[in-house]
XYZ file of C-alpha atoms in Angstrom:
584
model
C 118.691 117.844 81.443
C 117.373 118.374 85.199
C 117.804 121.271 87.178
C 116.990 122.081 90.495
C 115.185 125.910 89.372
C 114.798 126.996 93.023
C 114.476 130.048 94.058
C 113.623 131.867 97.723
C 113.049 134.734 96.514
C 109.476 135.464 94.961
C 110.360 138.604 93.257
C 109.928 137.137 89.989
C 106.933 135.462 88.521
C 108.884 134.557 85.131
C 107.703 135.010 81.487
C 109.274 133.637 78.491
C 109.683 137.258 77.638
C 112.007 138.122 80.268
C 115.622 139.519 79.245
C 118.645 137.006 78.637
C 120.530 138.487 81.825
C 117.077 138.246 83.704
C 116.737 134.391 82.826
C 120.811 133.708 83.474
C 120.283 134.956 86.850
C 116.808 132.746 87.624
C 117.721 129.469 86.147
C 121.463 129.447 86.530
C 122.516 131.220 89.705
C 121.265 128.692 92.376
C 124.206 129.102 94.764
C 122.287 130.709 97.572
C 119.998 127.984 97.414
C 120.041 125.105 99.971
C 120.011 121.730 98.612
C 121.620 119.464 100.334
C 120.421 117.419 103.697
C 122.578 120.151 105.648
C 121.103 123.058 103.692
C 124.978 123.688 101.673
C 124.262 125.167 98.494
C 125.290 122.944 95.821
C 125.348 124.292 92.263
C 124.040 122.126 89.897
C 124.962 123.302 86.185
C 122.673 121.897 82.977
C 124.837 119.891 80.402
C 123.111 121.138 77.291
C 121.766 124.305 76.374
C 118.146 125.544 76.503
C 116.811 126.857 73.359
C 113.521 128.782 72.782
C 112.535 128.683 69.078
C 112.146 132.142 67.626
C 108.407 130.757 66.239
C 107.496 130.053 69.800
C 108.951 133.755 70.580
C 106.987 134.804 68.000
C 103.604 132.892 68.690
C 103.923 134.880 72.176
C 104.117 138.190 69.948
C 100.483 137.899 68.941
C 98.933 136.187 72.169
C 96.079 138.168 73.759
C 95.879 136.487 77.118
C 97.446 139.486 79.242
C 101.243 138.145 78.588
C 103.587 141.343 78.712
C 105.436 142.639 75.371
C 108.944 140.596 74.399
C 112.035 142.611 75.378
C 113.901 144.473 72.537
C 116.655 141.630 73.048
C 114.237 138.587 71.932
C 112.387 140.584 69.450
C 114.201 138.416 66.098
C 116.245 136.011 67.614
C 116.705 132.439 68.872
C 117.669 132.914 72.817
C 120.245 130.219 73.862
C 121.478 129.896 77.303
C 124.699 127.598 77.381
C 127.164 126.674 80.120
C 130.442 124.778 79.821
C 129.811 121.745 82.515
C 133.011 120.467 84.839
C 132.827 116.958 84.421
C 135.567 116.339 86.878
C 132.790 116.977 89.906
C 129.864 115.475 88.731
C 128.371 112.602 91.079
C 128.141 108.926 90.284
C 125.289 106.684 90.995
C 127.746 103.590 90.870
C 129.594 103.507 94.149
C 129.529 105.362 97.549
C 132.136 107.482 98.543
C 131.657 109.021 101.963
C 134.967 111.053 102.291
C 133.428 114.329 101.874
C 130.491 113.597 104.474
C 132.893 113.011 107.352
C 132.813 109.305 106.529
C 133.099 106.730 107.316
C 136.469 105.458 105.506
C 134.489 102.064 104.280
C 130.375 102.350 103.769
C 130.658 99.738 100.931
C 128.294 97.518 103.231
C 125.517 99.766 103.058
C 125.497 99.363 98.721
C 122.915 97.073 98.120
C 122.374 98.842 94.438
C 125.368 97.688 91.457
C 126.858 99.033 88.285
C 125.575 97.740 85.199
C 126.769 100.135 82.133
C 124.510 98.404 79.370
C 121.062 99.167 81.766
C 122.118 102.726 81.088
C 121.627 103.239 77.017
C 118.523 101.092 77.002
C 115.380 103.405 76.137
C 111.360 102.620 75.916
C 110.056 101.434 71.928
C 108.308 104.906 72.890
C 111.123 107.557 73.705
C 112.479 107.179 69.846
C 108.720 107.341 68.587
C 108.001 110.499 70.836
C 111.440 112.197 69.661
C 110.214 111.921 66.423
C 107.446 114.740 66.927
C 107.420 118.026 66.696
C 107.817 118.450 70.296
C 108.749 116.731 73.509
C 105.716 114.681 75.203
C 105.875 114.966 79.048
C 104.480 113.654 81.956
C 103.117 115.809 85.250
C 102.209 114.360 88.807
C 101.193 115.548 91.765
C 102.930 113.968 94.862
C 100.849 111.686 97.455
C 99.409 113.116 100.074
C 100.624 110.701 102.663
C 103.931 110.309 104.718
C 107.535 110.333 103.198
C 107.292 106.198 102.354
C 103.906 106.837 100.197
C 105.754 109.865 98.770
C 108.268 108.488 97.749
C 106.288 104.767 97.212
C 104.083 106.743 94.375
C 107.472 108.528 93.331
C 109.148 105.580 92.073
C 105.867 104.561 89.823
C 105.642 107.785 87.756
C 109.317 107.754 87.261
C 109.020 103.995 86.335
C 106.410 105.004 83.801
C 107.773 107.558 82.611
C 110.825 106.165 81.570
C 108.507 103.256 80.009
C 106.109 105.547 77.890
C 109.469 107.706 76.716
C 108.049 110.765 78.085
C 110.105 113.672 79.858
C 109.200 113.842 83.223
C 108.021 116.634 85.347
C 109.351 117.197 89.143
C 106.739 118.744 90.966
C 107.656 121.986 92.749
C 109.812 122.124 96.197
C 106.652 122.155 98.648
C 105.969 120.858 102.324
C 105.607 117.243 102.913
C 103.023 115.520 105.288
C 105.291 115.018 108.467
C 108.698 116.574 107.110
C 107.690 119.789 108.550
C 109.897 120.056 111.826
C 111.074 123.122 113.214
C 109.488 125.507 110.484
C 111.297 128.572 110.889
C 114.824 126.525 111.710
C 115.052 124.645 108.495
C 113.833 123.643 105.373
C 110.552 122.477 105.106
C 110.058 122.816 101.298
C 111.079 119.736 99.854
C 112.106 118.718 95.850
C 112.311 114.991 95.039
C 115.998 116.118 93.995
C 116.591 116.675 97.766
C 116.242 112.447 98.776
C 117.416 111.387 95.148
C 120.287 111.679 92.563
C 117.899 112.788 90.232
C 120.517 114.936 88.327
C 122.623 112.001 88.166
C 119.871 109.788 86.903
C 119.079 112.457 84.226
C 122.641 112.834 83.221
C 123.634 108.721 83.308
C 120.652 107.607 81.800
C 119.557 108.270 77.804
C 116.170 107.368 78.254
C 114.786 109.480 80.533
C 115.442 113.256 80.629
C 113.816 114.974 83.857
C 112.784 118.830 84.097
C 111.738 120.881 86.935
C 108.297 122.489 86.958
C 109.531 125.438 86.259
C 111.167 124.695 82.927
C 108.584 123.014 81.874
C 106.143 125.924 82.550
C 108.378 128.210 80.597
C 109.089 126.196 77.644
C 105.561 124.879 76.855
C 103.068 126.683 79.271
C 104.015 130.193 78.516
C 104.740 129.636 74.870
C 101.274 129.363 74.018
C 101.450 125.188 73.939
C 99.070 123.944 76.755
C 95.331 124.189 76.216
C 92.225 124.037 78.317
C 90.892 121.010 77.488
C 86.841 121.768 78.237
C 87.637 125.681 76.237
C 89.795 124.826 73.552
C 92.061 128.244 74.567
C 95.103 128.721 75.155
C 95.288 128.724 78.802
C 98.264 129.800 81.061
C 99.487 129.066 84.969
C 97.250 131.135 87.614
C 98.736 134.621 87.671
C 101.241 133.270 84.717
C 103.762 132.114 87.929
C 106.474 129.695 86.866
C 108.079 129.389 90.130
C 105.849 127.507 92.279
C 108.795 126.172 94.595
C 107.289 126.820 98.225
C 103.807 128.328 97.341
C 100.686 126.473 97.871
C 100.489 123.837 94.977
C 96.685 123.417 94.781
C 96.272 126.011 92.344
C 98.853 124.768 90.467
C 97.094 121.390 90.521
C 93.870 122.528 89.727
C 95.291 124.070 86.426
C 97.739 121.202 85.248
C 94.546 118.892 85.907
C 92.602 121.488 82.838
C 95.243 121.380 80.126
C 96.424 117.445 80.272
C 95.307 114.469 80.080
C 94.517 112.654 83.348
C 94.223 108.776 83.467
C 92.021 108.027 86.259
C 94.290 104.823 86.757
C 93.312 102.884 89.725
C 96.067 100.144 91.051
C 93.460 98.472 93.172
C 91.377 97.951 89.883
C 93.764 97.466 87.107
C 97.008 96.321 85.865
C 98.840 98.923 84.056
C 100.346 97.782 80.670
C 103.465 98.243 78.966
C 103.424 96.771 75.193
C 106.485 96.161 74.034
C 105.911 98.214 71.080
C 103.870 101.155 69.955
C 102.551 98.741 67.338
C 98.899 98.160 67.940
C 99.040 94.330 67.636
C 100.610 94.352 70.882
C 97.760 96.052 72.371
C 95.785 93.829 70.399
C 97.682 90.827 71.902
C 97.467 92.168 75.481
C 93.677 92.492 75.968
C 93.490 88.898 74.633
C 95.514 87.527 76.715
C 93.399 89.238 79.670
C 90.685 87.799 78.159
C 91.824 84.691 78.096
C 92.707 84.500 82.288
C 89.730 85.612 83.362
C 88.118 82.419 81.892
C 89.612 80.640 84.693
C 91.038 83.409 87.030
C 93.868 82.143 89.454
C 94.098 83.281 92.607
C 97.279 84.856 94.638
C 97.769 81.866 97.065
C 98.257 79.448 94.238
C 101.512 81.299 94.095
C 102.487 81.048 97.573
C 106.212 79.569 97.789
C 105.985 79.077 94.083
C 107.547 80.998 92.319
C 107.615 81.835 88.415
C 110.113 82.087 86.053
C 111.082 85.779 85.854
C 111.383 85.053 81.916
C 107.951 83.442 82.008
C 105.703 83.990 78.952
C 103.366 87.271 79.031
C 100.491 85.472 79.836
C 102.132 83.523 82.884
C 103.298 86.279 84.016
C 100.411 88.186 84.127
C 98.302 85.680 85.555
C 101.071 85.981 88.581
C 100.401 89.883 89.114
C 97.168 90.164 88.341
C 96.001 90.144 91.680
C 92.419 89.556 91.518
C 92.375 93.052 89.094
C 89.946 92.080 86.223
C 90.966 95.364 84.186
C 93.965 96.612 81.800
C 95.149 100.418 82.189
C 97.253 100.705 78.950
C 99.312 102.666 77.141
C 97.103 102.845 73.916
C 97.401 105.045 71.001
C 94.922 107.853 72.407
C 97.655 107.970 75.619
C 100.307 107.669 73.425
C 99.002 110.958 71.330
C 98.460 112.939 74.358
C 101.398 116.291 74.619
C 101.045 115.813 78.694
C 99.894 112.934 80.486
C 99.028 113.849 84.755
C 98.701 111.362 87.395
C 96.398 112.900 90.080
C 96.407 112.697 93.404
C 92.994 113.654 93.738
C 90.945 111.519 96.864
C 87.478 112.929 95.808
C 87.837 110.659 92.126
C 90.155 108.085 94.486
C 93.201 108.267 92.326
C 96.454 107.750 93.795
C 99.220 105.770 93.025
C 99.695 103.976 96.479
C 101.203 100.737 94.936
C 104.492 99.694 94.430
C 105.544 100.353 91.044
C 106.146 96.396 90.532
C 102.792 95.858 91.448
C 101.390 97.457 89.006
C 103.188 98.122 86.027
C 103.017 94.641 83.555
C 105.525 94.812 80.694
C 104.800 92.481 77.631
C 108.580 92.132 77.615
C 110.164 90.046 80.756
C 113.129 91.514 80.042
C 112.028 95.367 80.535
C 110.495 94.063 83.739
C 113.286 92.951 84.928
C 115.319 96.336 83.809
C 112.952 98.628 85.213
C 113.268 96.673 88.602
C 117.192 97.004 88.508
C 116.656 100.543 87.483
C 114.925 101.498 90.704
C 117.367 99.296 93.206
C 120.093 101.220 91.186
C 119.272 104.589 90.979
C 116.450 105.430 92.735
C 118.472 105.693 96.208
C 119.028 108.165 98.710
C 121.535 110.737 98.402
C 124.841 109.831 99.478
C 124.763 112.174 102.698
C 122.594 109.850 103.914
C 123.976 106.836 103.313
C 126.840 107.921 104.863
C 125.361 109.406 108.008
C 123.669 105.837 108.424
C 126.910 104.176 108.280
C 128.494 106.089 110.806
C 125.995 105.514 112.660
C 125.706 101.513 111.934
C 129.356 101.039 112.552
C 129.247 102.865 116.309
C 126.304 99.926 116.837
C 128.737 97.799 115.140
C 131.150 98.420 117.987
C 129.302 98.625 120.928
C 127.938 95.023 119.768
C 131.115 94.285 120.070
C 132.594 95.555 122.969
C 129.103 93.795 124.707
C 130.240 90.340 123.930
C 133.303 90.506 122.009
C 134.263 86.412 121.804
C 130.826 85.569 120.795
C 129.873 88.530 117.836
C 133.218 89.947 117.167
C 131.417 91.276 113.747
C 129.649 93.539 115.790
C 126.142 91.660 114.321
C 122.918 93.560 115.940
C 119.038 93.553 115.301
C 116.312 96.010 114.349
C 112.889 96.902 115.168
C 110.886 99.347 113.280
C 107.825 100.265 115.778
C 105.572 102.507 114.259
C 103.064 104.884 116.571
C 102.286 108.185 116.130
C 99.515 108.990 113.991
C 99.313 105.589 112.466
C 95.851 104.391 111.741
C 96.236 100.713 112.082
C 95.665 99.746 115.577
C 95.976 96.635 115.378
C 99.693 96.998 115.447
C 99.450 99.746 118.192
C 100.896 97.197 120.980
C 102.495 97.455 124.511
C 106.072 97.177 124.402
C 105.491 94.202 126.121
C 103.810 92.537 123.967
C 105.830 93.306 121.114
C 108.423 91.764 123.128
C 105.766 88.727 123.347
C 105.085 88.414 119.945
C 108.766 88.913 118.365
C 111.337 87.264 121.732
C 111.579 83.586 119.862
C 113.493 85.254 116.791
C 115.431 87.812 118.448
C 118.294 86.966 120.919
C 118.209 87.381 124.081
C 120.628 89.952 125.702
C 121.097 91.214 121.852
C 122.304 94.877 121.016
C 118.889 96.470 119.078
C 118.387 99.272 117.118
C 114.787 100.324 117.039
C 113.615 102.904 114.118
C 110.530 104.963 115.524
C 108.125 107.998 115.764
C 107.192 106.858 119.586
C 108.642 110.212 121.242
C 109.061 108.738 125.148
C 111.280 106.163 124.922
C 110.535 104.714 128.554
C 107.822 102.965 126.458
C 110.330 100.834 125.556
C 111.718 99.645 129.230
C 110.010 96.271 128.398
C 112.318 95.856 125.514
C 115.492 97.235 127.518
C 115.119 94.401 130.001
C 116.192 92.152 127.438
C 118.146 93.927 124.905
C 120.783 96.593 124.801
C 118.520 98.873 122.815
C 119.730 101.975 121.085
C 118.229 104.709 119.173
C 118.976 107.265 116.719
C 118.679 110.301 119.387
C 121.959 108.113 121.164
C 123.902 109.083 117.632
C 122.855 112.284 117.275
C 126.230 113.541 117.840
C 127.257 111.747 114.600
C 125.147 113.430 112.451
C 126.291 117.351 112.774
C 124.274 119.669 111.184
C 121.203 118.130 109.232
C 117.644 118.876 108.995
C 115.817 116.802 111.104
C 113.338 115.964 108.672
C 115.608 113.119 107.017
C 116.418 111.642 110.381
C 113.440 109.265 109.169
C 115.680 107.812 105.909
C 118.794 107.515 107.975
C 116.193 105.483 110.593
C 115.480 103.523 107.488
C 118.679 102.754 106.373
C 120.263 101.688 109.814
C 117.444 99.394 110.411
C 118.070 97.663 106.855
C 121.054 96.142 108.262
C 120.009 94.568 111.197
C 120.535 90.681 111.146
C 117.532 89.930 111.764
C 114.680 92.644 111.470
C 111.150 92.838 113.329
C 109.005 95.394 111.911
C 105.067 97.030 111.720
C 103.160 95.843 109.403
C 100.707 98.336 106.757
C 103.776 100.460 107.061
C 105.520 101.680 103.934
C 108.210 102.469 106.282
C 108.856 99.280 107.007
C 108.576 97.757 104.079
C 110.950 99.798 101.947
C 113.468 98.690 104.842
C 112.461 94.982 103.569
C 113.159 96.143 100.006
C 116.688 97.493 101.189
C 117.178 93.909 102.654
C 115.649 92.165 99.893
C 118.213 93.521 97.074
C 121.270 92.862 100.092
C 119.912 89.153 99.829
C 119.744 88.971 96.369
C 123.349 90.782 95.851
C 125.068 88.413 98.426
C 123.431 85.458 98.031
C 121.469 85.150 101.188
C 120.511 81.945 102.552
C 116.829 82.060 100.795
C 117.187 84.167 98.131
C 116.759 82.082 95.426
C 112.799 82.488 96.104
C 113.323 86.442 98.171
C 113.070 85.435 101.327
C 114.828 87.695 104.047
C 115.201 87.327 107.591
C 112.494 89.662 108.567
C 109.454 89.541 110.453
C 106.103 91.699 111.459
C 105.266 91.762 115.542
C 101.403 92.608 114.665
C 99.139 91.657 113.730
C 100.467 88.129 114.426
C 98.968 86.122 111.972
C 101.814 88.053 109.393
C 104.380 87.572 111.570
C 106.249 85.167 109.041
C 105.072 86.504 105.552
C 108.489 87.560 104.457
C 110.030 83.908 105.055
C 108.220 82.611 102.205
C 107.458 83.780 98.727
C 104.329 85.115 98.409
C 103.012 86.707 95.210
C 101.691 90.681 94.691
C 98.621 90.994 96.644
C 96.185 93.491 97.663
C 96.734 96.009 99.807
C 99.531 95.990 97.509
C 101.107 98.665 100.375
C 100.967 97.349 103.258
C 104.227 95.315 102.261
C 106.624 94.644 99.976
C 106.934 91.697 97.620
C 109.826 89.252 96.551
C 108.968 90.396 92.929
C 110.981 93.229 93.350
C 113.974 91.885 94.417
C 114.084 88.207 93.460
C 116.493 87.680 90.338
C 115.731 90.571 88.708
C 119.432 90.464 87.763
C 118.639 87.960 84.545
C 118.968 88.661 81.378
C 121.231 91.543 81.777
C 123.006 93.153 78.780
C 120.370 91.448 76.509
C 117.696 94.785 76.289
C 118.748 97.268 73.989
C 117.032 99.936 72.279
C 117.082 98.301 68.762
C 114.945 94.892 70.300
């Protein structure tokens, strides 16, 4: 079950000892607690109850590292919390419903993402061979340290693996975000991956993953004695036993989650990370062989370039497709497989971090776990609903003026989308004049078009270039459609508006832009786009120039597996649907 566990008040560094009433009013009375984009408290109730064994109550009795004596109340008995769930007001990741988010009436253009009831009981070979132990097995991360896009880019791979290895997964604490830090002092600046995702949703839908806050995990296994220092061999326990870590500094909190797991020190650039397709050791067996066996005659990305693979090729096609010019296997192997907690760092010193798209790096053995995991992340892994709707409020007032502008000749209200990245972005090679953006991107736009452009440039006479040949708009001109929320999401509506542009002109290296891509990759792929039978989208890149037509042809995973996204993760990924179950 996932729950939110924040708190803003830090009275209350929480032990497993605490009183019944004490742990009711921590973990179950959020409603003072802002979660939504415009900070309303939402309560969020669990749909099971948590237990704490009375052994584990028991192995805390005789523990010598400093924890305080158990209250009377817990002395001899099994504690269980339990609240009766209303089912009638729990959210759905199926559709999109923007009636209570001030609309609009109809969004249904902005669902790219579909229903499909059997990808929802399908668990990993590993989730029933982990719930056969004595205890749950888990996995830890700590976010990236980059902007929202590589957030949320590095996000979607731990879930992804997760899910694949059977483990429970750990959401890091609510903290601050590198560039969602606006107005501190206004709003909210401490940010929980449940506050951009349905992650309670996901939890509750979904059989095979269950998804825990840090601070539930902390209580059930750190402060019952289960997490050891793994240079010591002691028992070892958070810094200053905390368990509420939601807007403190999380490097402590790092530091100690890096002692007591284990810590791949997985690098995307350098391997392929591999999924067996059963815990059975002939399929690890089977794996490396097949590695083996490619590198005798290794191909190369561009042999792929506008050709395409069968989604339900054979392992060892396959792989030869993403390996990428990566010579090594990360796998899941039976030491991994043992391990209680398994951490993914984000540690630059070692250079670990998970800045690859999860299809870029994860291989399953089975195509059709691939292809599930890919439909899992276009289908769940979304923004929140408040955002979608804010976006299409805002994309049907461009709608219109498009309209009213030349209503005979685009009386669908049709309009384009740039996504110009400045700022602080390191690659200056896209750092143009407007004009020459204009240069470099005029012969696929139309002239006298209405434009949306998505950016972080702050004086928008930069763009007076652009404005002498489009009727450009921006999201500070809609600002009066978005009421109340924290600023520091007006970067995913930006997102999402700019997804439905006709056609789309955007920065290259960016993460930004290329999740926008993704967006318009799985619209293609829904609808049937003209190209979509090999992903191709009507999107472009203004800089550097020699990229400028990547995404009209299909072109393979390649290194630097960021600074776009791929066709693999869009491109029929709807096959074989209905024919993964558990039991295969």
């Amino acid at each position: 079950m996932f729950r939110y566990g924040i708190s803003e008040e830090d009275e209350h560094v929480l032990h497993l000892m605490a009183s019944v009433e004490k742990f009711k009013e921590m973990h179950l009375n959020h409603d003072n607690v802002p979660l939504s984009p415009k900070q309303d408290a939402k309560k969020v109730v669990p749909d099971k109850p948590i237990e704490i064994p009375s052994n584990d109550v028991e192995r805390l009795k005789d523990n010598n590292a400093g924890i305080n004596e158990l209250s009377p109340k817990q002395d001899d008995e099994e504690v269980t919390l339990e609240v009766v769930s209303d089912q009638s007001d729990q959210h759905s990741l199926a559709g999109l419903s923007c009636e209570k988010y001030g609309g609009p009436e109809d969004a249904s253009e902005m669902v790219y993402w579909s229903d499909i009831t059997s990808d929802a009981s399908f668990e990993s070979p590993f989730h029933a061979k982990h719930d056969q132990g004595d205890r749950p097995m888990y996995m830890t991360f700590e976010p990236d340290g980059g902007g929202w896009n590589n957030i949320r880019m590095a996000m979607e791979t731990v879930v992804v693996m997760a899910h694949a290895m059977g483990r429970t997964l750990v959401i890091p604490p609510g903290q601050g975000m590198y560039l969602l830090r606006k107005d501190k002092g206004k709003q909210n600046i401490h940010f929980s991956f449940a506050d951009f995702f349905h992650l309670d949703s996901l939890d509750r839908e979904h059989e095979g993953i269950d998804i825990i806050t840090t601070e539930e995990f902390l209580l059930r296994e750190a402060m019952t004695g289960h997490l050891v220092d793994k240079h010591t061999g002691i028992v070892s326990f958070p810094p200053e036993n905390r368990t509420n870590w939601d807007g403190q500094d999380p490097k402590p909190l790092k530091e100690w989650l890096r002692n007591v797991t284990h810590t791949p020190l997985w690098k995307p650039e350098s391997c392929l990370a591999v999924i067996p397709a059963s815990a059975d050791a002939s399929d690890t067996d089977e794996l490396h062989a097949m590695k083996d066996e490619i590198l005798k005659d290794m191909p190369s990305p561009a042999d792929y370039i506008g050709k395409p693979g069968p989604v339900d090729g054979s392992p060892i096609d396959r792989m030869k497709e993403i390996l990428a010019d990566r010579r090594r296997l990360c796998m899941y192997d039976e030491e991994m497989q043992a391990a209680p907690v398994i951490h993914f760092m984000c540690y630059h010193k070692m250079r670990v971090r998970l800045l690859v798209h999860f299809y870029a790096f994860l291989f399953f053995q089975d195509w059709r776990q691939d292809l599930w995991t890919k439909r899992f992340v276009r289908d769940h892994l979304r923004y929140l609903d408040e955002l979608q709707c804010a976006a299409a409020r805002i994309v049907q007032a461009i709608r219109e003026k498009a309209r009213k502008r030349d209503p005979e000749g685009n009386p669908e209200g049709l309009f384009d989308s740039f996504h110009i990245r400045r700022g602080d972005f390191q690659y200056k090679n896209t750092r143009l004049e407007a004009d020459e953006i204009y240069k470099n991107s005029n012969d696929v736009l139309t002239e006298n078009a209405t434009v949306f452009i998505a950016t972080d440039q702050g004086k928008k006479d930069f763009f007076n270039p652009l404005k002498a040949h489009y009727d450009v708009y921006f999201l500070d001109d809609f600002k009066h459609l978005l009421g109340g929320f924290n600023t520091n999401y007006y970067g995913m509506i930006d997102q999402l508006i700019a997804s439905k542009g006709r056609v789309f002109v955007g920065t290259y290296h960016s993460t930004f832009t290329g999740f926008i891509n993704r967006m318009r990759g799985y619209y293609a792929e829904k609808h049937k786009l003209q190209g979509y039978e090999e992903g191709i989208i009507d999107s472009y890149y203004f800089a550097p120039i020699g990229q400028k037509f990547v995404m009209r042809d299909y072109v393979p995973v390649k290194q630097a597996f960021y600074a776009r996204e791929f066709p693999a993760s869009w491109r029929d990924i709807d096959k074989g649907v209905g024919e993964l179950t558990s039991n295969n």
